[in-house]
PDB file of C-alpha atoms and ligand atoms in Angstrom:
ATOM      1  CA  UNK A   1      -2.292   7.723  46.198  1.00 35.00           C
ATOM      2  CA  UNK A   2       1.310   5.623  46.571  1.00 42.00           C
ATOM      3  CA  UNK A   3       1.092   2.594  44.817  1.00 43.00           C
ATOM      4  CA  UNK A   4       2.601  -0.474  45.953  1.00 40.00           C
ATOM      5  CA  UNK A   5       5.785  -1.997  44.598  1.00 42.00           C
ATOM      6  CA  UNK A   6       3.530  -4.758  43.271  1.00 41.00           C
ATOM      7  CA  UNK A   7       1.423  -2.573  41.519  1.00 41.00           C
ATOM      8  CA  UNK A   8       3.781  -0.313  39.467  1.00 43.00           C
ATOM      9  CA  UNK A   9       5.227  -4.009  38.449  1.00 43.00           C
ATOM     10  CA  UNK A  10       1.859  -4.692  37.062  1.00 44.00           C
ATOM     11  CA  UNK A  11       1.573  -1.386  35.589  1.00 50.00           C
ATOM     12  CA  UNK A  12       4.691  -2.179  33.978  1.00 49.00           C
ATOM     13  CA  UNK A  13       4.639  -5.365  32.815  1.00 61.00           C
ATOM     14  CA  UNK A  14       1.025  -4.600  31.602  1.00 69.00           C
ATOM     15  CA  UNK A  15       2.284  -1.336  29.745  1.00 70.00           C
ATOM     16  CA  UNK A  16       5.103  -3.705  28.099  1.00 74.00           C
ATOM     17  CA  UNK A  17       2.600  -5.710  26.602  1.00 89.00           C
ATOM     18  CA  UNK A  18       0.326  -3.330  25.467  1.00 87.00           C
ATOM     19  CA  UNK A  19       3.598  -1.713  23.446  1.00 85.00           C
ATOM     20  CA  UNK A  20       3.889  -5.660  21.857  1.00 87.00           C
ATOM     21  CA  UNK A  21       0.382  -6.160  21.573  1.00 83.00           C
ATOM     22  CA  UNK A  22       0.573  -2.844  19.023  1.00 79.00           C
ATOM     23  CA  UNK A  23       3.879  -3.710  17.383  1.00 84.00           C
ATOM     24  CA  UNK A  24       2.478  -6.418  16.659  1.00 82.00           C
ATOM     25  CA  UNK A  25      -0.764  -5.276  15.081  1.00 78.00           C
ATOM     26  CA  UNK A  26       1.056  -2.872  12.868  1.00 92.00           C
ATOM     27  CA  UNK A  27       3.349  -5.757  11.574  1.00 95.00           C
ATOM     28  CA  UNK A  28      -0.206  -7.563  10.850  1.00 95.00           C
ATOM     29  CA  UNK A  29      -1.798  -3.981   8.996  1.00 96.00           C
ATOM     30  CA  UNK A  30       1.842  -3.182   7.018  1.00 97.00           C
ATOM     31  CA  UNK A  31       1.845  -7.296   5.834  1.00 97.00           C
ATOM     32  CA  UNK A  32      -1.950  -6.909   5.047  1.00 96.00           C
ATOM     33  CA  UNK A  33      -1.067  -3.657   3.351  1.00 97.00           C
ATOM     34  CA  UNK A  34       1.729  -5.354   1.102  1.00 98.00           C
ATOM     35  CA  UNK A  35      -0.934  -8.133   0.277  1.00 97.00           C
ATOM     36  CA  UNK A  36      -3.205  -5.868  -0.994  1.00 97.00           C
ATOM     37  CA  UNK A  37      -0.829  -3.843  -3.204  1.00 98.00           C
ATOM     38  CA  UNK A  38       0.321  -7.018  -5.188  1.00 97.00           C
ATOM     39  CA  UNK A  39      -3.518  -6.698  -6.869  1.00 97.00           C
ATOM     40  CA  UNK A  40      -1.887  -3.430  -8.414  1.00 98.00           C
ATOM     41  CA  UNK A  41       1.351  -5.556  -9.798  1.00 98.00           C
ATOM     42  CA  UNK A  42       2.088  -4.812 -13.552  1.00 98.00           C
ATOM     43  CA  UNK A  43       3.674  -8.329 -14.390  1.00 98.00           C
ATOM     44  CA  UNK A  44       2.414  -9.464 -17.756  1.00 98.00           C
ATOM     45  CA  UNK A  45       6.082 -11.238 -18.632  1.00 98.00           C
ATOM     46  CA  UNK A  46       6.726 -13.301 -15.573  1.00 97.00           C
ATOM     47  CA  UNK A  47       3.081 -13.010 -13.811  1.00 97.00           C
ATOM     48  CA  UNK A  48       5.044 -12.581 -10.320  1.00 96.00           C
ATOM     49  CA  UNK A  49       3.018 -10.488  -8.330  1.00 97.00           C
ATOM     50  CA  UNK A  50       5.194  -8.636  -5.711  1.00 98.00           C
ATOM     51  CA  UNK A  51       4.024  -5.967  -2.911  1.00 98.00           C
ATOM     52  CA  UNK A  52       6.021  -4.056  -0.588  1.00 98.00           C
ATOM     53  CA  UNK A  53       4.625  -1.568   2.368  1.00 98.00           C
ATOM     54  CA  UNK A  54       7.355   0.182   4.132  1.00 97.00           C
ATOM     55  CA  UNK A  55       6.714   1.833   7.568  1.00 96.00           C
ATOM     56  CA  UNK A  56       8.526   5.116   7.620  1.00 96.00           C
ATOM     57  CA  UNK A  57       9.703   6.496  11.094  1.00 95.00           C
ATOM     58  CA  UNK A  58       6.910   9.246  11.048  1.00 95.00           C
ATOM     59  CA  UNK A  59       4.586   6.770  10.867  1.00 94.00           C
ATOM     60  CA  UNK A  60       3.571   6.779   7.588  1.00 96.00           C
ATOM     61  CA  UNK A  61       2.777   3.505   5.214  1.00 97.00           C
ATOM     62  CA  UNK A  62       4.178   3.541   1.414  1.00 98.00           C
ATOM     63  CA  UNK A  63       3.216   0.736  -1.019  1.00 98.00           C
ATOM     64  CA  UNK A  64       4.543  -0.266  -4.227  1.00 98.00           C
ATOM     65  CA  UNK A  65       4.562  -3.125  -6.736  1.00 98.00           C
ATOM     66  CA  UNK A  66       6.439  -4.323  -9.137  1.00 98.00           C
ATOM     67  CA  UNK A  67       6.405  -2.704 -12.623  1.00 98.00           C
ATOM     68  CA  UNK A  68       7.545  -4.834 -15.504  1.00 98.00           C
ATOM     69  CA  UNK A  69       8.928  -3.559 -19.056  1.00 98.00           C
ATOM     70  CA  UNK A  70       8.631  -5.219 -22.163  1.00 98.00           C
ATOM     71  CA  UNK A  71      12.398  -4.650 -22.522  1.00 98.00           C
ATOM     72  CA  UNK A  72      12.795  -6.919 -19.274  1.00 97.00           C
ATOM     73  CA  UNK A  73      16.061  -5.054 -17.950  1.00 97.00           C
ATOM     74  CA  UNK A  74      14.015  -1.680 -17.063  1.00 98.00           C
ATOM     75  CA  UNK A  75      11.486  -3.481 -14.928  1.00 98.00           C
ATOM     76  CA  UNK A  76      11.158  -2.343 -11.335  1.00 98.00           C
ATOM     77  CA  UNK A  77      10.933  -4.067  -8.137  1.00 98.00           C
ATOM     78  CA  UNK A  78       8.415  -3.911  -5.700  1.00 98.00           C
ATOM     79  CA  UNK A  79      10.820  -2.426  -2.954  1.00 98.00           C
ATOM     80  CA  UNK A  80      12.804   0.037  -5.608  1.00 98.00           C
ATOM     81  CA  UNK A  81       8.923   1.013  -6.161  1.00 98.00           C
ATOM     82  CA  UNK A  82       8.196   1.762  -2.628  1.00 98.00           C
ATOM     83  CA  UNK A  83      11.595   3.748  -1.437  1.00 99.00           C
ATOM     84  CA  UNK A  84      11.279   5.990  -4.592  1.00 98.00           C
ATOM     85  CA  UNK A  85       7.559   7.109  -3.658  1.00 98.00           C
ATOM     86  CA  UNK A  86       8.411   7.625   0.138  1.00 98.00           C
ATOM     87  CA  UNK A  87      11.447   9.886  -1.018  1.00 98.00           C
ATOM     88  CA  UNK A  88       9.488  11.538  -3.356  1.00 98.00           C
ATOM     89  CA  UNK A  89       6.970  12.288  -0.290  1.00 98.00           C
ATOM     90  CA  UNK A  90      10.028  13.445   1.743  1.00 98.00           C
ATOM     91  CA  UNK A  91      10.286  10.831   3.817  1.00 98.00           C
ATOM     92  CA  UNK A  92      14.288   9.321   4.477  1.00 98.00           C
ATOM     93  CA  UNK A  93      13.715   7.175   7.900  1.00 97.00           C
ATOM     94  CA  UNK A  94      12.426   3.806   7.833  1.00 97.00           C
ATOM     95  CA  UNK A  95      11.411   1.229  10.411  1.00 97.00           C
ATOM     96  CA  UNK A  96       9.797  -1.911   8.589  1.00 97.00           C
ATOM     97  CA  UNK A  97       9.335  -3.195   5.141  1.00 98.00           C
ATOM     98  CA  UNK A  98       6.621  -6.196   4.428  1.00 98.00           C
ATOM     99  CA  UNK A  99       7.421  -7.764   1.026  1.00 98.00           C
ATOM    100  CA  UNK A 100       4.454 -10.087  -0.023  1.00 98.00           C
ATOM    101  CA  UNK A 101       3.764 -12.069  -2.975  1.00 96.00           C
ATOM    102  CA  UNK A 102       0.460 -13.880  -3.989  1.00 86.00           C
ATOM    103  CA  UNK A 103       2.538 -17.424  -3.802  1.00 86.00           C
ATOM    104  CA  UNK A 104       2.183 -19.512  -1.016  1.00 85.00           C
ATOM    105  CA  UNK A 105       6.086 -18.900  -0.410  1.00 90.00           C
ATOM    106  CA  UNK A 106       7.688 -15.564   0.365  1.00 96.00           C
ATOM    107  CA  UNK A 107      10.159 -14.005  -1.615  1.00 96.00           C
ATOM    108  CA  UNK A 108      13.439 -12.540  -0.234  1.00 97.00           C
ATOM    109  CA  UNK A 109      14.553  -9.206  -1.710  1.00 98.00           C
ATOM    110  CA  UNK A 110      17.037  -9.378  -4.709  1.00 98.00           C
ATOM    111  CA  UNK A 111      20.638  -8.122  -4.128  1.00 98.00           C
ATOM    112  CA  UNK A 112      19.583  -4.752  -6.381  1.00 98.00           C
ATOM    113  CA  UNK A 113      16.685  -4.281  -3.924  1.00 98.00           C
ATOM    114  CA  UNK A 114      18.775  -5.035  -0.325  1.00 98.00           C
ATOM    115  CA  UNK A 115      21.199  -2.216  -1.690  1.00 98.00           C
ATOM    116  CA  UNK A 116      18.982   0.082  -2.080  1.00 98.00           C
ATOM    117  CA  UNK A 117      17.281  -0.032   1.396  1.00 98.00           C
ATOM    118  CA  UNK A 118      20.786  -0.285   2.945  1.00 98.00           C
ATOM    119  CA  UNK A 119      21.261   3.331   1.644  1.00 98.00           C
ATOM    120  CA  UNK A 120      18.130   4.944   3.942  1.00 98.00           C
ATOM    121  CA  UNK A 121      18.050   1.865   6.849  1.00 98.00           C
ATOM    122  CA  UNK A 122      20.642   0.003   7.376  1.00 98.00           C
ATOM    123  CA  UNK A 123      19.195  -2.700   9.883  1.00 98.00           C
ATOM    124  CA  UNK A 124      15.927  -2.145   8.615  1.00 98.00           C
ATOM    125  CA  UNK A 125      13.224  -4.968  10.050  1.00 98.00           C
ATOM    126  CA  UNK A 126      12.318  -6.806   6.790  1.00 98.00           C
ATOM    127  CA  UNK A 127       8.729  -9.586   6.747  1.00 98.00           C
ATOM    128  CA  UNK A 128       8.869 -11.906   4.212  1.00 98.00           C
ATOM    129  CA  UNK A 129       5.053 -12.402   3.434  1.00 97.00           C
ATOM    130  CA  UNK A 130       3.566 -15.582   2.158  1.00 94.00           C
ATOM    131  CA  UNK A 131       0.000 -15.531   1.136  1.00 86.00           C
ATOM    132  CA  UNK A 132      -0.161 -18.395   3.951  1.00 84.00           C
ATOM    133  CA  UNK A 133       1.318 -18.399   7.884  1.00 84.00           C
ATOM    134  CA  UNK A 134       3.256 -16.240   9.292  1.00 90.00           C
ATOM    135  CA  UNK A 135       5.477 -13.441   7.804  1.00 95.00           C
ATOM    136  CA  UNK A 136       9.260 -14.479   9.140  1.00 96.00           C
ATOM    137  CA  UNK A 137      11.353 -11.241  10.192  1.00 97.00           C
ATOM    138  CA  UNK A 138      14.973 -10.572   9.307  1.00 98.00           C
ATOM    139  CA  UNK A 139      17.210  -7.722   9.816  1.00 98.00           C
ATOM    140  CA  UNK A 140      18.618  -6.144   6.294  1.00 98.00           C
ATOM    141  CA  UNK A 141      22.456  -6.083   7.427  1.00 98.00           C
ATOM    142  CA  UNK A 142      22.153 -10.103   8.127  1.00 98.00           C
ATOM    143  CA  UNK A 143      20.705 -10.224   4.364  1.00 98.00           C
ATOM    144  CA  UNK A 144      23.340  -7.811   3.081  1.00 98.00           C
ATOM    145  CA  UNK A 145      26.803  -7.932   5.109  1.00 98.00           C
ATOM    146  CA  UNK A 146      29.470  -5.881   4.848  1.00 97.00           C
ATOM    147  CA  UNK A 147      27.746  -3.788   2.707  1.00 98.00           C
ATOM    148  CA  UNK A 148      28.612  -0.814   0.385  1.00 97.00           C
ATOM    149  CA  UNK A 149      26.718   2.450   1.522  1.00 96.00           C
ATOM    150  CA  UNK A 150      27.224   6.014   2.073  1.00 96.00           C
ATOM    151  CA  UNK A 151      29.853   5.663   4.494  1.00 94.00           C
ATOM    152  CA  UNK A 152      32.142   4.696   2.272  1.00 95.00           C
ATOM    153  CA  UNK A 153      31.621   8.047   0.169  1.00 96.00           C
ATOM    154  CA  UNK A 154      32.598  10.299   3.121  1.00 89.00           C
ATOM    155  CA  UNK A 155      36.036  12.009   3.022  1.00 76.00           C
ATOM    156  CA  UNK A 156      37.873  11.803   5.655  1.00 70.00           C
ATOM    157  CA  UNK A 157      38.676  15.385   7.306  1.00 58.00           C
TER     158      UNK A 157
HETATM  159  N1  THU B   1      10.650  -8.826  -7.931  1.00 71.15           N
HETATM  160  C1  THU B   1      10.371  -7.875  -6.995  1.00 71.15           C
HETATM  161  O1  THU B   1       9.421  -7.084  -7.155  1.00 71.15           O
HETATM  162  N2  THU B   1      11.159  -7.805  -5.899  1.00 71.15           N
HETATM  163  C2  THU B   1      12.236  -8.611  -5.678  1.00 71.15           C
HETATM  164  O2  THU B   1      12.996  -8.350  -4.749  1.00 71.15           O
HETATM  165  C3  THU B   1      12.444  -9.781  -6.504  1.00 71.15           C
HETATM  166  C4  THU B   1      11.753  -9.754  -7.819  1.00 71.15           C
HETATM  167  C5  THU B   1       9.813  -8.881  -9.138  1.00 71.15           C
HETATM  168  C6  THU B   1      10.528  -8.383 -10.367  1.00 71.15           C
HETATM  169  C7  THU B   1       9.797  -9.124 -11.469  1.00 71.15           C
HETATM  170  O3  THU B   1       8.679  -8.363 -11.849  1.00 71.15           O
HETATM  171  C8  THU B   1       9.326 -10.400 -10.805  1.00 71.15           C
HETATM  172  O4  THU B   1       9.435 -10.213  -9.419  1.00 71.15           O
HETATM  173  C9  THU B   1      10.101 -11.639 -11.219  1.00 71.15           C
HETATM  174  O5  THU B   1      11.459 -11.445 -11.043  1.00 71.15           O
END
């Protein structure tokens, strides 16, 4: 049966939001997801509970915490946590990272933490989590510019 110029717009615009409808949900399960994982926080010295669930480009979730150490300079951040497991599990692509804390007011990524995402994602989508409201979304590059990554390692031929 032809459809009508009016209905493939429909179909269309109907399709588009369906696509936005599900971004969207994700971006609500991966926040939720970095919520929960700040129960598992090891954080006996500065009792900062920090989560981080990163959306890799075959669709799977990662989680990590943050993992203090008595000797304060070895502790690990949340994101560090969460890249080195999804390497470890062989995946390299990422799409989203949610970084929540249990305070009321999100925490940005440290500078240690931005440079290591840069190295797998560039302009990775980052949500800074609150345990109120609504996550606010920023791109990695605008939180590290002109950054320092792989490209600069390559030899010119
Ligand atoms: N922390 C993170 O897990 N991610 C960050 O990007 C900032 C800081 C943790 C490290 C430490 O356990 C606590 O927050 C206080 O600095």
């Amino acid at each position: 049966m032809a459809r009508t110029k009016a209905t493939r717009a429909t179909t269309k615009s109907s399709s588009e939001t369906a696509a936005e409808i599900a971004a969207e949900i994700s971006e609500k399960v991966l926040a939720a997801s970095a919520r929960a994982v700040c129960a598992q926080a090891y954080s006996p010295y500065s009792h900062v509970r920090v989560g981080a669930a990163l959306l890799a480009a075959d669709g799977r979730v990662f989680t990590g915490c943050n993992v203090e150490n008595a000797s304060f300079g070895l502790t690990t951040c949340a994101e560090r946590t969460v890249v080195c497991k999804a390497v470890s599990e062989g995946a390299r692509e990422f799409v989203t990272i949610a970084i929540a804390t249990a305070g009321a007011r999100a925490l940005p990524p440290c500078g240690a933490c931005r440079q290591v995402l840069h190295e797998f994602a560039p302009k990775l989508r980052v949500l800074l989590v609150g345990a109120r409201g609504k996550p606010r979304a920023v791109r990695l590059d605008q939180l590290l510019p002109s950054a320092f990554g792989p490209d600069h390692l390559r030899r010119k031929r």
